[in-house]
XYZ file of C-alpha atoms in Angstrom:
292
model
C -53.469 -79.123 -94.315
C -51.539 -76.427 -92.422
C -48.258 -77.146 -90.673
C -47.304 -75.731 -87.256
C -43.876 -74.810 -88.683
C -43.625 -71.681 -90.899
C -42.894 -72.737 -94.399
C -39.590 -71.411 -95.713
C -40.267 -72.721 -99.351
C -42.739 -71.291 -101.945
C -43.589 -73.361 -104.912
C -45.174 -71.645 -107.947
C -46.756 -73.636 -110.695
C -47.746 -76.393 -108.221
C -50.772 -77.497 -110.197
C -48.697 -78.575 -113.198
C -46.973 -81.901 -113.869
C -43.495 -80.883 -112.394
C -44.819 -78.584 -109.545
C -47.334 -81.082 -108.413
C -44.752 -83.891 -108.373
C -42.372 -81.514 -106.427
C -45.271 -80.671 -103.819
C -45.843 -84.357 -103.353
C -42.060 -85.152 -102.773
C -42.013 -82.389 -100.083
C -45.124 -83.576 -98.486
C -43.631 -87.204 -98.271
C -40.633 -85.862 -96.537
C -42.822 -83.822 -94.143
C -41.336 -80.506 -95.187
C -43.769 -77.689 -94.970
C -44.119 -75.366 -97.930
C -46.316 -72.766 -99.321
C -47.927 -73.064 -102.755
C -49.076 -70.133 -104.942
C -52.199 -70.833 -106.862
C -54.400 -68.688 -108.935
C -57.588 -70.281 -107.892
C -58.213 -72.556 -104.878
C -61.048 -74.525 -106.806
C -58.254 -75.654 -109.228
C -55.820 -76.800 -106.509
C -57.530 -80.073 -105.503
C -54.204 -81.956 -106.127
C -52.689 -80.165 -103.407
C -55.244 -79.690 -100.603
C -54.702 -83.160 -99.145
C -50.917 -82.879 -98.966
C -49.154 -82.862 -95.580
C -47.546 -79.434 -94.710
C -49.079 -77.430 -97.595
C -50.202 -73.739 -97.129
C -52.106 -72.554 -100.054
C -51.955 -68.866 -100.865
C -53.926 -67.231 -103.830
C -51.932 -65.048 -106.033
C -51.224 -64.006 -109.588
C -48.088 -62.995 -111.482
C -49.904 -59.962 -112.767
C -50.526 -58.797 -109.102
C -47.140 -57.662 -107.645
C -48.826 -57.259 -104.174
C -50.165 -60.760 -104.263
C -46.504 -61.921 -104.907
C -45.091 -59.804 -102.193
C -47.734 -61.213 -99.782
C -46.856 -64.844 -100.904
C -43.022 -64.243 -100.371
C -43.328 -63.166 -96.718
C -41.189 -65.325 -94.498
C -39.975 -67.181 -97.614
C -36.333 -68.183 -98.062
C -36.308 -70.293 -101.101
C -38.504 -70.330 -104.195
C -39.330 -72.760 -107.042
C -40.199 -70.573 -110.056
C -42.399 -72.073 -112.609
C -45.422 -70.312 -114.613
C -47.813 -71.770 -117.068
C -47.042 -71.402 -120.679
C -48.356 -68.203 -122.039
C -47.533 -65.572 -124.646
C -46.686 -63.294 -121.664
C -44.484 -65.719 -119.654
C -41.408 -63.619 -119.930
C -43.101 -60.513 -118.674
C -44.904 -62.432 -115.861
C -41.823 -64.141 -114.630
C -39.906 -60.874 -114.812
C -42.575 -59.435 -112.550
C -42.073 -62.171 -110.152
C -38.368 -61.680 -110.245
C -38.863 -57.898 -109.406
C -40.870 -58.953 -106.364
C -38.117 -61.349 -105.535
C -35.443 -58.891 -105.630
C -37.208 -56.710 -102.880
C -37.973 -59.816 -100.654
C -35.874 -61.843 -98.130
C -35.592 -64.734 -100.430
C -32.052 -66.059 -100.655
C -32.284 -68.769 -103.279
C -34.446 -69.298 -106.563
C -34.791 -72.540 -108.444
C -36.080 -71.695 -111.794
C -37.620 -74.358 -114.212
C -36.038 -73.349 -117.482
C -35.453 -75.230 -120.870
C -32.713 -77.349 -122.224
C -30.627 -75.187 -124.507
C -32.176 -71.923 -123.384
C -30.303 -69.200 -125.090
C -31.065 -65.448 -125.715
C -30.181 -65.868 -129.527
C -32.088 -69.120 -130.067
C -34.533 -69.086 -132.966
C -37.038 -70.772 -130.539
C -38.999 -68.125 -128.641
C -39.483 -70.525 -125.634
C -35.643 -70.781 -125.311
C -35.121 -67.098 -125.686
C -37.672 -66.196 -122.965
C -36.151 -68.395 -120.617
C -32.691 -67.303 -121.190
C -33.958 -63.704 -120.550
C -35.407 -64.750 -117.243
C -32.335 -66.436 -116.163
C -30.252 -63.317 -116.892
C -32.677 -61.110 -114.993
C -32.375 -63.472 -111.869
C -28.632 -63.310 -112.219
C -28.746 -59.625 -112.306
C -30.566 -59.441 -109.084
C -27.629 -61.094 -107.236
C -29.787 -63.806 -105.752
C -28.465 -67.260 -105.444
C -29.928 -69.309 -108.127
C -30.271 -72.864 -109.676
C -31.546 -73.153 -113.181
C -33.028 -76.406 -114.309
C -33.009 -77.037 -118.021
C -34.996 -80.175 -118.743
C -35.249 -81.642 -122.340
C -38.726 -82.680 -123.765
C -41.026 -84.047 -121.172
C -41.933 -87.685 -121.562
C -45.484 -86.660 -119.982
C -45.952 -84.451 -123.083
C -46.886 -87.630 -124.919
C -50.225 -87.716 -122.653
C -51.386 -85.070 -125.144
C -51.724 -87.687 -127.707
C -53.208 -90.329 -125.511
C -56.539 -90.366 -126.963
C -54.950 -90.554 -130.518
C -52.833 -93.408 -129.418
C -55.514 -95.217 -127.610
C -58.184 -94.853 -130.291
C -56.262 -94.471 -133.604
C -52.948 -96.283 -132.745
C -50.907 -93.280 -133.934
C -49.340 -89.936 -133.073
C -47.586 -87.252 -135.035
C -44.848 -84.697 -135.074
C -42.287 -82.988 -137.206
C -39.270 -84.498 -135.472
C -38.137 -86.674 -138.396
C -35.554 -89.298 -137.322
C -33.775 -87.015 -134.731
C -33.016 -88.582 -131.409
C -34.077 -86.804 -128.121
C -33.063 -87.511 -124.527
C -36.671 -87.304 -123.172
C -37.088 -86.897 -119.485
C -39.779 -87.869 -116.888
C -41.245 -84.911 -115.001
C -40.948 -86.900 -111.714
C -37.116 -86.902 -112.209
C -37.152 -83.164 -112.789
C -39.066 -82.751 -109.614
C -36.402 -84.732 -107.701
C -33.673 -82.540 -109.036
C -35.851 -79.471 -107.976
C -36.244 -80.904 -104.543
C -32.505 -81.454 -104.139
C -31.792 -78.044 -105.534
C -33.997 -76.578 -102.648
C -32.730 -78.516 -99.877
C -28.936 -78.646 -100.534
C -26.847 -75.478 -100.685
C -24.296 -77.239 -103.019
C -26.769 -76.690 -105.777
C -26.623 -72.926 -105.597
C -25.408 -70.961 -108.570
C -25.580 -74.079 -110.820
C -27.249 -74.854 -114.211
C -28.387 -78.424 -114.551
C -29.189 -80.032 -117.990
C -31.954 -82.636 -117.130
C -32.158 -85.390 -119.556
C -33.359 -88.999 -119.671
C -30.790 -91.760 -119.790
C -31.130 -92.492 -123.404
C -31.795 -90.490 -126.702
C -34.574 -92.029 -128.866
C -36.382 -91.014 -131.841
C -40.135 -90.896 -132.424
C -40.011 -94.040 -134.258
C -38.430 -95.631 -131.279
C -41.168 -94.125 -128.906
C -43.742 -95.845 -131.309
C -41.916 -99.120 -130.968
C -41.663 -99.076 -127.245
C -45.405 -98.018 -126.995
C -46.296 -100.990 -129.488
C -44.465 -103.513 -127.416
C -46.060 -102.301 -124.063
C -49.563 -101.978 -125.414
C -49.416 -105.114 -127.421
C -50.789 -103.384 -130.708
C -49.040 -101.490 -133.303
C -48.525 -97.715 -132.656
C -47.431 -95.695 -135.553
C -45.383 -92.308 -135.582
C -46.343 -90.197 -138.520
C -43.823 -87.455 -139.436
C -45.841 -84.585 -140.763
C -44.972 -81.246 -142.412
C -44.850 -77.982 -140.336
C -47.927 -76.848 -142.219
C -49.895 -79.999 -141.340
C -48.957 -79.879 -137.730
C -49.782 -76.216 -137.530
C -53.214 -76.954 -138.984
C -53.688 -79.868 -136.482
C -52.611 -77.807 -133.641
C -55.088 -74.927 -134.567
C -57.840 -77.480 -135.051
C -57.652 -78.852 -131.677
C -57.572 -75.188 -130.104
C -53.988 -74.205 -129.638
C -53.494 -70.420 -129.779
C -51.532 -69.248 -132.666
C -48.529 -68.053 -130.543
C -48.278 -71.533 -128.842
C -48.679 -73.439 -132.042
C -45.970 -71.455 -133.733
C -43.487 -71.768 -130.549
C -44.242 -75.539 -130.710
C -43.221 -75.753 -134.428
C -39.945 -73.865 -133.511
C -39.498 -76.364 -130.595
C -39.779 -79.390 -132.966
C -37.460 -77.758 -135.610
C -34.956 -77.653 -132.802
C -35.571 -81.156 -132.005
C -35.430 -82.220 -135.919
C -32.032 -80.541 -136.184
C -30.551 -83.049 -133.524
C -30.069 -80.420 -131.094
C -31.841 -82.278 -128.152
C -29.892 -85.664 -128.367
C -27.420 -84.689 -125.722
C -27.204 -86.988 -122.580
C -26.555 -85.514 -119.307
C -25.538 -87.076 -115.941
C -27.001 -84.264 -113.945
C -29.965 -86.266 -112.673
C -27.610 -89.030 -111.280
C -25.195 -86.554 -109.894
C -27.767 -84.337 -108.030
C -30.143 -87.221 -106.792
C -27.952 -90.139 -106.508
C -30.430 -92.189 -108.762
C -30.531 -92.629 -112.518
C -33.368 -91.034 -114.333
C -36.138 -93.206 -115.598
C -36.180 -94.589 -119.009
C -39.075 -94.097 -121.685
C -39.971 -97.762 -121.094
C -40.410 -97.230 -117.316
C -42.651 -94.159 -118.047
C -44.862 -96.159 -120.589
C -45.231 -98.846 -117.947
C -46.458 -96.413 -115.173
C -48.798 -94.601 -117.564
C -49.955 -97.557 -119.470
C -53.580 -97.078 -118.674
C -53.662 -93.563 -120.225
C -52.885 -95.147 -123.474
C -54.746 -98.450 -123.391
């Protein structure tokens, strides 16, 4: 639905879990926004929202980005996971630098570091640095592992009462994507968030075994977590169609978790939004149908 007021906010990645939650929150507040999508046919989750203006574009096409940025003051930057993500986001930042945009909120990743052994953490850090180099006002959101990532195991949990990973007994401060979206909303609307970096975690750090216990209690049946070797996980990811680069990247991610590097708890969700982040039990209650 189009809005009579010219949108000043552009959202990219609006069909994904964080982007769609952010779009819904903007619509609920009657704040007009523009959403950059690659394909209108795949944007059904956005078409019904109040105040949305859909624009078709591609991070590979500089002119389409320039067009999408016309009249925009603030941008939420998120792209889908791909082997070219760093190059594509860099393309977008090049267009931002030539636009009238004043503030960019980038969805990054917890522990982003240019020297990290994890490719995803290196790429996010590189794009963060590129944004800093433009002189734009920025807010970097660095969320930990998404609770919603478990939905990828939903069928396995539902039909075989198990899921697997290579995290060992390490604790991880998983976070709900809806909380990430609420931080993003506040970052876009409040100038106090400019030139800040937020570590976004849930309120507790739990192991995969504890995840299985919480699922078991909520679903009324025993769900097992199986710790597998990296070779076994790589084979399983390949069999279900993960491209080699993504499977290798996930192995690196999980090695980072297994080393206990993602157990840190942050108060940033509470400080930015005024509300405590949801627990994993809250998430399971809300998504119970997916696992039952």
